[in-house]
PDB file of C-alpha atoms in Angstrom:
ATOM      1  CA  UNK A   1      16.908   6.359 -33.143  1.00  0.00           C
ATOM      2  CA  UNK A   2      16.756  10.067 -32.330  1.00  0.00           C
ATOM      3  CA  UNK A   3      13.031   9.768 -31.453  1.00  0.00           C
ATOM      4  CA  UNK A   4      13.780   6.945 -29.012  1.00  0.00           C
ATOM      5  CA  UNK A   5      16.434   9.080 -27.315  1.00  0.00           C
ATOM      6  CA  UNK A   6      13.986  11.950 -26.912  1.00  0.00           C
ATOM      7  CA  UNK A   7      11.328   9.560 -25.577  1.00  0.00           C
ATOM      8  CA  UNK A   8      13.702   8.154 -22.935  1.00  0.00           C
ATOM      9  CA  UNK A   9      14.850  11.670 -22.028  1.00  0.00           C
ATOM     10  CA  UNK A  10      11.220  12.692 -21.615  1.00  0.00           C
ATOM     11  CA  UNK A  11      10.561   9.781 -19.297  1.00  0.00           C
ATOM     12  CA  UNK A  12      13.584  10.674 -17.185  1.00  0.00           C
ATOM     13  CA  UNK A  13      12.507  14.299 -16.936  1.00  0.00           C
ATOM     14  CA  UNK A  14       8.965  13.272 -15.960  1.00  0.00           C
ATOM     15  CA  UNK A  15      10.254  10.807 -13.363  1.00  0.00           C
ATOM     16  CA  UNK A  16      12.682  13.307 -11.854  1.00  0.00           C
ATOM     17  CA  UNK A  17      10.051  16.067 -11.734  1.00  0.00           C
ATOM     18  CA  UNK A  18       7.567  13.689 -10.068  1.00  0.00           C
ATOM     19  CA  UNK A  19      10.064  12.675  -7.403  1.00  0.00           C
ATOM     20  CA  UNK A  20      11.022  16.328  -6.922  1.00  0.00           C
ATOM     21  CA  UNK A  21       7.437  16.949  -5.787  1.00  0.00           C
ATOM     22  CA  UNK A  22       7.827  14.354  -3.036  1.00  0.00           C
ATOM     23  CA  UNK A  23       8.755  16.081   0.195  1.00  0.00           C
ATOM     24  CA  UNK A  24      10.595  14.243   2.978  1.00  0.00           C
ATOM     25  CA  UNK A  25       8.707  14.501   6.264  1.00  0.00           C
ATOM     26  CA  UNK A  26      10.134  13.729   9.695  1.00  0.00           C
ATOM     27  CA  UNK A  27       7.749  12.773  12.489  1.00  0.00           C
ATOM     28  CA  UNK A  28       7.966  10.707  15.675  1.00  0.00           C
ATOM     29  CA  UNK A  29       6.575   7.811  17.651  1.00  0.00           C
ATOM     30  CA  UNK A  30       7.809   8.756  21.113  1.00  0.00           C
ATOM     31  CA  UNK A  31      11.582   8.989  20.728  1.00  0.00           C
ATOM     32  CA  UNK A  32      11.628   7.025  17.475  1.00  0.00           C
ATOM     33  CA  UNK A  33      12.225   9.228  14.422  1.00  0.00           C
ATOM     34  CA  UNK A  34      10.160   8.286  11.364  1.00  0.00           C
ATOM     35  CA  UNK A  35      10.884   9.432   7.810  1.00  0.00           C
ATOM     36  CA  UNK A  36       7.940   9.572   5.438  1.00  0.00           C
ATOM     37  CA  UNK A  37       7.212  11.354   2.162  1.00  0.00           C
ATOM     38  CA  UNK A  38       4.299  13.556   1.175  1.00  0.00           C
ATOM     39  CA  UNK A  39       3.052  14.862  -2.143  1.00  0.00           C
ATOM     40  CA  UNK A  40       0.223  17.246  -2.980  1.00  0.00           C
ATOM     41  CA  UNK A  41      -2.115  16.720  -5.924  1.00  0.00           C
ATOM     42  CA  UNK A  42      -1.409  18.292  -9.274  1.00  0.00           C
ATOM     43  CA  UNK A  43      -5.012  19.511  -9.364  1.00  0.00           C
ATOM     44  CA  UNK A  44      -6.603  20.178  -5.986  1.00  0.00           C
ATOM     45  CA  UNK A  45     -10.289  19.762  -5.158  1.00  0.00           C
ATOM     46  CA  UNK A  46     -12.455  21.040  -2.321  1.00  0.00           C
ATOM     47  CA  UNK A  47     -12.905  17.471  -1.045  1.00  0.00           C
ATOM     48  CA  UNK A  48      -9.132  16.982  -0.587  1.00  0.00           C
ATOM     49  CA  UNK A  49      -9.077  13.166  -0.939  1.00  0.00           C
ATOM     50  CA  UNK A  50      -6.018  11.484   0.560  1.00  0.00           C
ATOM     51  CA  UNK A  51      -4.214   8.168   0.136  1.00  0.00           C
ATOM     52  CA  UNK A  52      -1.898   6.698   2.755  1.00  0.00           C
ATOM     53  CA  UNK A  53       0.643   4.325   1.186  1.00  0.00           C
ATOM     54  CA  UNK A  54       2.118   1.491   3.268  1.00  0.00           C
ATOM     55  CA  UNK A  55       5.286   0.156   1.601  1.00  0.00           C
ATOM     56  CA  UNK A  56       6.501  -3.413   1.254  1.00  0.00           C
ATOM     57  CA  UNK A  57       8.792  -5.142   3.755  1.00  0.00           C
ATOM     58  CA  UNK A  58      11.972  -3.274   2.808  1.00  0.00           C
ATOM     59  CA  UNK A  59      10.371   0.074   3.718  1.00  0.00           C
ATOM     60  CA  UNK A  60      10.002   3.219   1.616  1.00  0.00           C
ATOM     61  CA  UNK A  61      11.160   2.322  -1.902  1.00  0.00           C
ATOM     62  CA  UNK A  62      10.972   3.439  -5.528  1.00  0.00           C
ATOM     63  CA  UNK A  63       7.715   1.546  -6.036  1.00  0.00           C
ATOM     64  CA  UNK A  64       5.965   3.437  -3.231  1.00  0.00           C
ATOM     65  CA  UNK A  65       7.310   6.751  -4.538  1.00  0.00           C
ATOM     66  CA  UNK A  66       6.097   5.908  -8.049  1.00  0.00           C
ATOM     67  CA  UNK A  67       2.580   5.163  -6.850  1.00  0.00           C
ATOM     68  CA  UNK A  68       2.532   8.369  -4.765  1.00  0.00           C
ATOM     69  CA  UNK A  69       3.422  10.412  -7.851  1.00  0.00           C
ATOM     70  CA  UNK A  70       0.783   8.581  -9.927  1.00  0.00           C
ATOM     71  CA  UNK A  71      -1.911   9.243  -7.333  1.00  0.00           C
ATOM     72  CA  UNK A  72      -0.954  12.915  -7.054  1.00  0.00           C
ATOM     73  CA  UNK A  73      -1.346  13.226 -10.828  1.00  0.00           C
ATOM     74  CA  UNK A  74      -4.907  11.915 -10.400  1.00  0.00           C
ATOM     75  CA  UNK A  75      -5.771  14.562  -7.813  1.00  0.00           C
ATOM     76  CA  UNK A  76      -4.992  12.855  -4.490  1.00  0.00           C
ATOM     77  CA  UNK A  77      -2.895  13.942  -1.544  1.00  0.00           C
ATOM     78  CA  UNK A  78      -0.541  11.077  -0.734  1.00  0.00           C
ATOM     79  CA  UNK A  79       1.755  10.154   2.124  1.00  0.00           C
ATOM     80  CA  UNK A  80       4.206   7.238   2.290  1.00  0.00           C
ATOM     81  CA  UNK A  81       4.439   5.861   5.817  1.00  0.00           C
ATOM     82  CA  UNK A  82       7.666   4.874   7.534  1.00  0.00           C
ATOM     83  CA  UNK A  83       6.868   1.888   9.741  1.00  0.00           C
ATOM     84  CA  UNK A  84      10.365   0.940  10.932  1.00  0.00           C
ATOM     85  CA  UNK A  85      11.939   4.316  11.709  1.00  0.00           C
ATOM     86  CA  UNK A  86      15.464   5.690  11.506  1.00  0.00           C
ATOM     87  CA  UNK A  87      18.137   3.180  12.475  1.00  0.00           C
ATOM     88  CA  UNK A  88      15.829   0.198  11.910  1.00  0.00           C
ATOM     89  CA  UNK A  89      15.691  -0.147   8.137  1.00  0.00           C
ATOM     90  CA  UNK A  90      16.306  -3.702   6.855  1.00  0.00           C
ATOM     91  CA  UNK A  91      19.648  -4.282   5.159  1.00  0.00           C
ATOM     92  CA  UNK A  92      18.435  -7.364   3.260  1.00  0.00           C
ATOM     93  CA  UNK A  93      15.431  -9.636   2.802  1.00  0.00           C
ATOM     94  CA  UNK A  94      16.306 -11.698   5.866  1.00  0.00           C
ATOM     95  CA  UNK A  95      16.155  -8.604   8.074  1.00  0.00           C
ATOM     96  CA  UNK A  96      13.029  -7.425   6.286  1.00  0.00           C
ATOM     97  CA  UNK A  97      11.340 -10.715   7.094  1.00  0.00           C
ATOM     98  CA  UNK A  98      12.321 -10.461  10.735  1.00  0.00           C
ATOM     99  CA  UNK A  99      11.286  -6.823  11.155  1.00  0.00           C
ATOM    100  CA  UNK A 100       8.017  -7.103   9.259  1.00  0.00           C
ATOM    101  CA  UNK A 101       7.247 -10.295  11.192  1.00  0.00           C
ATOM    102  CA  UNK A 102       7.625  -8.352  14.438  1.00  0.00           C
ATOM    103  CA  UNK A 103       4.903  -5.895  13.420  1.00  0.00           C
ATOM    104  CA  UNK A 104       2.624  -8.633  12.156  1.00  0.00           C
ATOM    105  CA  UNK A 105       2.841 -10.263  15.576  1.00  0.00           C
ATOM    106  CA  UNK A 106       2.754  -6.992  17.530  1.00  0.00           C
ATOM    107  CA  UNK A 107      -0.077  -5.680  15.413  1.00  0.00           C
ATOM    108  CA  UNK A 108      -1.114  -2.908  17.814  1.00  0.00           C
ATOM    109  CA  UNK A 109       2.307  -1.298  17.308  1.00  0.00           C
ATOM    110  CA  UNK A 110       1.767  -1.590  13.552  1.00  0.00           C
ATOM    111  CA  UNK A 111      -1.653   0.015  13.899  1.00  0.00           C
ATOM    112  CA  UNK A 112      -0.142   2.873  15.916  1.00  0.00           C
ATOM    113  CA  UNK A 113       2.507   3.590  13.264  1.00  0.00           C
ATOM    114  CA  UNK A 114      -0.250   3.626  10.636  1.00  0.00           C
ATOM    115  CA  UNK A 115      -2.301   6.036  12.749  1.00  0.00           C
ATOM    116  CA  UNK A 116       0.681   8.381  13.113  1.00  0.00           C
ATOM    117  CA  UNK A 117       1.197   8.345   9.352  1.00  0.00           C
ATOM    118  CA  UNK A 118      -2.483   9.157   8.841  1.00  0.00           C
ATOM    119  CA  UNK A 119      -1.953  12.224  11.022  1.00  0.00           C
ATOM    120  CA  UNK A 120       0.856  13.315   8.695  1.00  0.00           C
ATOM    121  CA  UNK A 121      -1.335  12.870   5.626  1.00  0.00           C
ATOM    122  CA  UNK A 122      -3.954  15.103   7.237  1.00  0.00           C
ATOM    123  CA  UNK A 123      -1.314  17.691   8.160  1.00  0.00           C
ATOM    124  CA  UNK A 124      -0.223  17.655   4.510  1.00  0.00           C
ATOM    125  CA  UNK A 125      -3.697  18.844   3.522  1.00  0.00           C
ATOM    126  CA  UNK A 126      -5.918  15.780   3.113  1.00  0.00           C
ATOM    127  CA  UNK A 127      -9.490  15.800   4.426  1.00  0.00           C
ATOM    128  CA  UNK A 128      -9.473  13.606   7.582  1.00  0.00           C
ATOM    129  CA  UNK A 129     -12.848  12.175   6.565  1.00  0.00           C
ATOM    130  CA  UNK A 130     -11.887  11.380   2.962  1.00  0.00           C
ATOM    131  CA  UNK A 131      -8.938   8.964   3.139  1.00  0.00           C
ATOM    132  CA  UNK A 132      -8.112   5.484   1.846  1.00  0.00           C
ATOM    133  CA  UNK A 133      -5.167   3.328   2.971  1.00  0.00           C
ATOM    134  CA  UNK A 134      -3.373   1.157   0.408  1.00  0.00           C
ATOM    135  CA  UNK A 135      -0.485  -1.235   0.992  1.00  0.00           C
ATOM    136  CA  UNK A 136       1.873  -3.560  -0.840  1.00  0.00           C
ATOM    137  CA  UNK A 137       3.048  -6.944   0.492  1.00  0.00           C
ATOM    138  CA  UNK A 138       3.791  -6.219   4.185  1.00  0.00           C
ATOM    139  CA  UNK A 139       1.968  -2.933   3.625  1.00  0.00           C
ATOM    140  CA  UNK A 140      -1.048  -4.885   2.374  1.00  0.00           C
ATOM    141  CA  UNK A 141      -1.189  -6.534   5.788  1.00  0.00           C
ATOM    142  CA  UNK A 142      -1.113  -3.039   7.263  1.00  0.00           C
ATOM    143  CA  UNK A 143      -4.037  -1.941   5.112  1.00  0.00           C
ATOM    144  CA  UNK A 144      -6.099  -4.794   6.568  1.00  0.00           C
ATOM    145  CA  UNK A 145      -4.921  -3.898  10.080  1.00  0.00           C
ATOM    146  CA  UNK A 146      -6.199  -0.376   9.445  1.00  0.00           C
ATOM    147  CA  UNK A 147      -9.682  -1.797   8.897  1.00  0.00           C
ATOM    148  CA  UNK A 148      -9.384  -4.107  11.907  1.00  0.00           C
ATOM    149  CA  UNK A 149      -8.332  -1.164  14.101  1.00  0.00           C
ATOM    150  CA  UNK A 150     -11.342   0.921  13.030  1.00  0.00           C
ATOM    151  CA  UNK A 151      -9.165   3.872  12.064  1.00  0.00           C
ATOM    152  CA  UNK A 152     -10.995   6.758  10.407  1.00  0.00           C
ATOM    153  CA  UNK A 153     -10.718   5.819   6.726  1.00  0.00           C
ATOM    154  CA  UNK A 154     -13.185   5.262   3.901  1.00  0.00           C
ATOM    155  CA  UNK A 155     -11.646   2.011   2.684  1.00  0.00           C
ATOM    156  CA  UNK A 156      -8.509  -0.107   2.432  1.00  0.00           C
ATOM    157  CA  UNK A 157      -6.715  -1.823  -0.449  1.00  0.00           C
ATOM    158  CA  UNK A 158      -4.177  -4.659  -0.208  1.00  0.00           C
ATOM    159  CA  UNK A 159      -1.901  -5.500  -3.152  1.00  0.00           C
ATOM    160  CA  UNK A 160      -0.326  -8.974  -2.862  1.00  0.00           C
ATOM    161  CA  UNK A 161      -0.507  -8.483   0.895  1.00  0.00           C
ATOM    162  CA  UNK A 162      -0.269 -10.913   3.775  1.00  0.00           C
ATOM    163  CA  UNK A 163      -3.793 -11.984   4.719  1.00  0.00           C
ATOM    164  CA  UNK A 164      -3.132 -14.092   7.799  1.00  0.00           C
ATOM    165  CA  UNK A 165      -3.801 -13.044  11.370  1.00  0.00           C
ATOM    166  CA  UNK A 166      -3.616 -14.842  14.701  1.00  0.00           C
ATOM    167  CA  UNK A 167      -6.665 -17.084  14.960  1.00  0.00           C
ATOM    168  CA  UNK A 168      -6.848 -16.312  18.682  1.00  0.00           C
ATOM    169  CA  UNK A 169      -7.616 -12.649  17.998  1.00  0.00           C
ATOM    170  CA  UNK A 170     -11.183 -11.495  18.556  1.00  0.00           C
ATOM    171  CA  UNK A 171     -13.007 -10.930  15.287  1.00  0.00           C
ATOM    172  CA  UNK A 172     -14.202  -7.329  15.165  1.00  0.00           C
ATOM    173  CA  UNK A 173     -16.721  -5.910  12.677  1.00  0.00           C
ATOM    174  CA  UNK A 174     -15.095  -4.527   9.512  1.00  0.00           C
ATOM    175  CA  UNK A 175     -17.019  -1.345   8.768  1.00  0.00           C
ATOM    176  CA  UNK A 176     -15.142  -0.008   5.710  1.00  0.00           C
ATOM    177  CA  UNK A 177     -14.922  -1.436   2.176  1.00  0.00           C
ATOM    178  CA  UNK A 178     -11.993  -3.782   1.546  1.00  0.00           C
ATOM    179  CA  UNK A 179     -10.322  -4.537  -1.794  1.00  0.00           C
ATOM    180  CA  UNK A 180      -7.714  -7.299  -2.037  1.00  0.00           C
ATOM    181  CA  UNK A 181      -5.704  -7.584  -5.277  1.00  0.00           C
ATOM    182  CA  UNK A 182      -4.091 -11.020  -5.245  1.00  0.00           C
ATOM    183  CA  UNK A 183      -1.820 -13.014  -7.532  1.00  0.00           C
ATOM    184  CA  UNK A 184      -3.545 -16.273  -8.439  1.00  0.00           C
ATOM    185  CA  UNK A 185      -0.221 -18.118  -8.165  1.00  0.00           C
ATOM    186  CA  UNK A 186       1.182 -16.360  -5.070  1.00  0.00           C
ATOM    187  CA  UNK A 187       3.165 -19.076  -3.242  1.00  0.00           C
ATOM    188  CA  UNK A 188       3.379 -17.131   0.022  1.00  0.00           C
ATOM    189  CA  UNK A 189      -0.325 -17.204   0.863  1.00  0.00           C
ATOM    190  CA  UNK A 190      -1.608 -20.682   1.671  1.00  0.00           C
ATOM    191  CA  UNK A 191      -5.083 -21.885   0.830  1.00  0.00           C
ATOM    192  CA  UNK A 192      -5.738 -22.079   4.558  1.00  0.00           C
ATOM    193  CA  UNK A 193      -4.794 -18.412   5.072  1.00  0.00           C
ATOM    194  CA  UNK A 194      -6.937 -17.318   2.142  1.00  0.00           C
ATOM    195  CA  UNK A 195      -9.885 -19.340   3.395  1.00  0.00           C
ATOM    196  CA  UNK A 196      -9.486 -17.927   6.921  1.00  0.00           C
ATOM    197  CA  UNK A 197      -9.310 -14.364   5.581  1.00  0.00           C
ATOM    198  CA  UNK A 198     -12.429 -14.807   3.474  1.00  0.00           C
ATOM    199  CA  UNK A 199     -14.243 -16.311   6.448  1.00  0.00           C
ATOM    200  CA  UNK A 200     -13.175 -13.315   8.551  1.00  0.00           C
ATOM    201  CA  UNK A 201     -14.707 -11.013   5.948  1.00  0.00           C
ATOM    202  CA  UNK A 202     -17.939 -13.000   6.004  1.00  0.00           C
ATOM    203  CA  UNK A 203     -18.062 -13.187   9.796  1.00  0.00           C
ATOM    204  CA  UNK A 204     -17.532  -9.436  10.103  1.00  0.00           C
ATOM    205  CA  UNK A 205     -20.149  -8.772   7.408  1.00  0.00           C
ATOM    206  CA  UNK A 206     -17.594  -6.690   5.523  1.00  0.00           C
ATOM    207  CA  UNK A 207     -18.095  -5.076   2.134  1.00  0.00           C
ATOM    208  CA  UNK A 208     -15.175  -6.846   0.487  1.00  0.00           C
ATOM    209  CA  UNK A 209     -13.756  -7.815  -2.893  1.00  0.00           C
ATOM    210  CA  UNK A 210     -10.902 -10.183  -3.671  1.00  0.00           C
ATOM    211  CA  UNK A 211      -9.633 -10.113  -7.239  1.00  0.00           C
ATOM    212  CA  UNK A 212      -7.275 -12.778  -8.574  1.00  0.00           C
ATOM    213  CA  UNK A 213      -4.844 -12.092 -11.423  1.00  0.00           C
ATOM    214  CA  UNK A 214      -3.853 -14.994 -13.657  1.00  0.00           C
ATOM    215  CA  UNK A 215      -0.192 -16.029 -13.904  1.00  0.00           C
ATOM    216  CA  UNK A 216       0.714 -13.532 -11.160  1.00  0.00           C
ATOM    217  CA  UNK A 217       2.806 -14.357  -8.105  1.00  0.00           C
ATOM    218  CA  UNK A 218       3.842 -12.266  -5.107  1.00  0.00           C
ATOM    219  CA  UNK A 219       4.921  -8.650  -5.737  1.00  0.00           C
ATOM    220  CA  UNK A 220       3.304  -8.495  -9.184  1.00  0.00           C
ATOM    221  CA  UNK A 221       3.099  -4.660  -9.155  1.00  0.00           C
ATOM    222  CA  UNK A 222       6.856  -4.073  -8.742  1.00  0.00           C
ATOM    223  CA  UNK A 223       9.032  -4.043 -11.918  1.00  0.00           C
ATOM    224  CA  UNK A 224      12.188  -4.375  -9.806  1.00  0.00           C
ATOM    225  CA  UNK A 225      11.285  -8.004  -9.036  1.00  0.00           C
ATOM    226  CA  UNK A 226      11.921  -9.108 -12.626  1.00  0.00           C
ATOM    227  CA  UNK A 227       9.670 -11.480 -14.541  1.00  0.00           C
ATOM    228  CA  UNK A 228      10.703 -14.936 -13.302  1.00  0.00           C
ATOM    229  CA  UNK A 229       7.642 -16.399 -11.558  1.00  0.00           C
ATOM    230  CA  UNK A 230       9.692 -19.352 -10.292  1.00  0.00           C
ATOM    231  CA  UNK A 231      11.306 -17.011  -7.744  1.00  0.00           C
ATOM    232  CA  UNK A 232       7.954 -16.567  -6.029  1.00  0.00           C
ATOM    233  CA  UNK A 233       7.922 -12.783  -6.439  1.00  0.00           C
ATOM    234  CA  UNK A 234       7.866 -11.265  -9.922  1.00  0.00           C
ATOM    235  CA  UNK A 235       6.426  -8.381 -11.914  1.00  0.00           C
ATOM    236  CA  UNK A 236       3.409  -8.997 -14.123  1.00  0.00           C
ATOM    237  CA  UNK A 237       2.645  -6.005 -16.319  1.00  0.00           C
ATOM    238  CA  UNK A 238      -0.899  -7.040 -17.150  1.00  0.00           C
ATOM    239  CA  UNK A 239      -1.784  -7.742 -13.520  1.00  0.00           C
ATOM    240  CA  UNK A 240      -0.147  -4.482 -12.405  1.00  0.00           C
ATOM    241  CA  UNK A 241      -2.157  -2.435 -14.901  1.00  0.00           C
ATOM    242  CA  UNK A 242      -5.390  -4.237 -14.136  1.00  0.00           C
ATOM    243  CA  UNK A 243      -4.965  -3.857 -10.378  1.00  0.00           C
ATOM    244  CA  UNK A 244      -4.277  -0.131 -10.765  1.00  0.00           C
ATOM    245  CA  UNK A 245      -7.511   0.221 -12.728  1.00  0.00           C
ATOM    246  CA  UNK A 246      -9.328  -1.663  -9.969  1.00  0.00           C
ATOM    247  CA  UNK A 247      -7.766   0.728  -7.436  1.00  0.00           C
ATOM    248  CA  UNK A 248      -9.021   3.742  -9.383  1.00  0.00           C
ATOM    249  CA  UNK A 249     -12.545   2.292  -9.523  1.00  0.00           C
ATOM    250  CA  UNK A 250     -12.439   1.657  -5.768  1.00  0.00           C
ATOM    251  CA  UNK A 251     -11.242   5.203  -5.021  1.00  0.00           C
ATOM    252  CA  UNK A 252     -13.926   6.647  -7.273  1.00  0.00           C
ATOM    253  CA  UNK A 253     -16.536   4.655  -5.384  1.00  0.00           C
ATOM    254  CA  UNK A 254     -15.530   5.389  -1.772  1.00  0.00           C
ATOM    255  CA  UNK A 255     -13.906   8.852  -1.873  1.00  0.00           C
ATOM    256  CA  UNK A 256     -15.450  12.218  -2.600  1.00  0.00           C
ATOM    257  CA  UNK A 257     -13.643  13.994  -5.406  1.00  0.00           C
TER     258      UNK A 257
END
């Protein structure tokens, strides 16, 4: 019993020390104040690889802070983007759906907010020519928009992200590697959207991968979603661990360390 108490205490100390390394960063889009978080790597390298993290539809959350701390422990600079800005954070899922839907429709505004966050990652110390963008759910859509916008990154990764885009949009070449980590049972991505996304990747001659995780639904990387797949969004420990390993392989392949 005593050992368990010490183990839990150790986890709490590690978690608190990791979050303590995250530094709040205020930046702007015109008059709109944005509130992101940066973290420097535990062990720095001359190549200064950086990861921009695009959070899910509720904005900066514990999950995005956890992944930032994990990436810093692996030697990466990391920055968590604020897409909505001060005064615009969703109060509930209904608002999150409305606000994230706005940026999916007005994708150039989304791309601009991503570009501004990239600037902050570079200011934090990352090499501007050695960066990958990753995103979760709504942020996964943003990762794909990064590639579509031809921003200066070495690759993009979408975790249970929205894949759809307006069919009327011009298909531009995708010139950076793309990794999509997708729940095989995700109810929020239709077969039609998946097919259209894959066709987009083929038409743009992209270097892309799409990995499916069995028994996983939407949000499978986030423990706060619980484990009830019938709700449509749920944590899947095996899929979360596997997708993180796939992320590490991708980063090892496209970034200089």
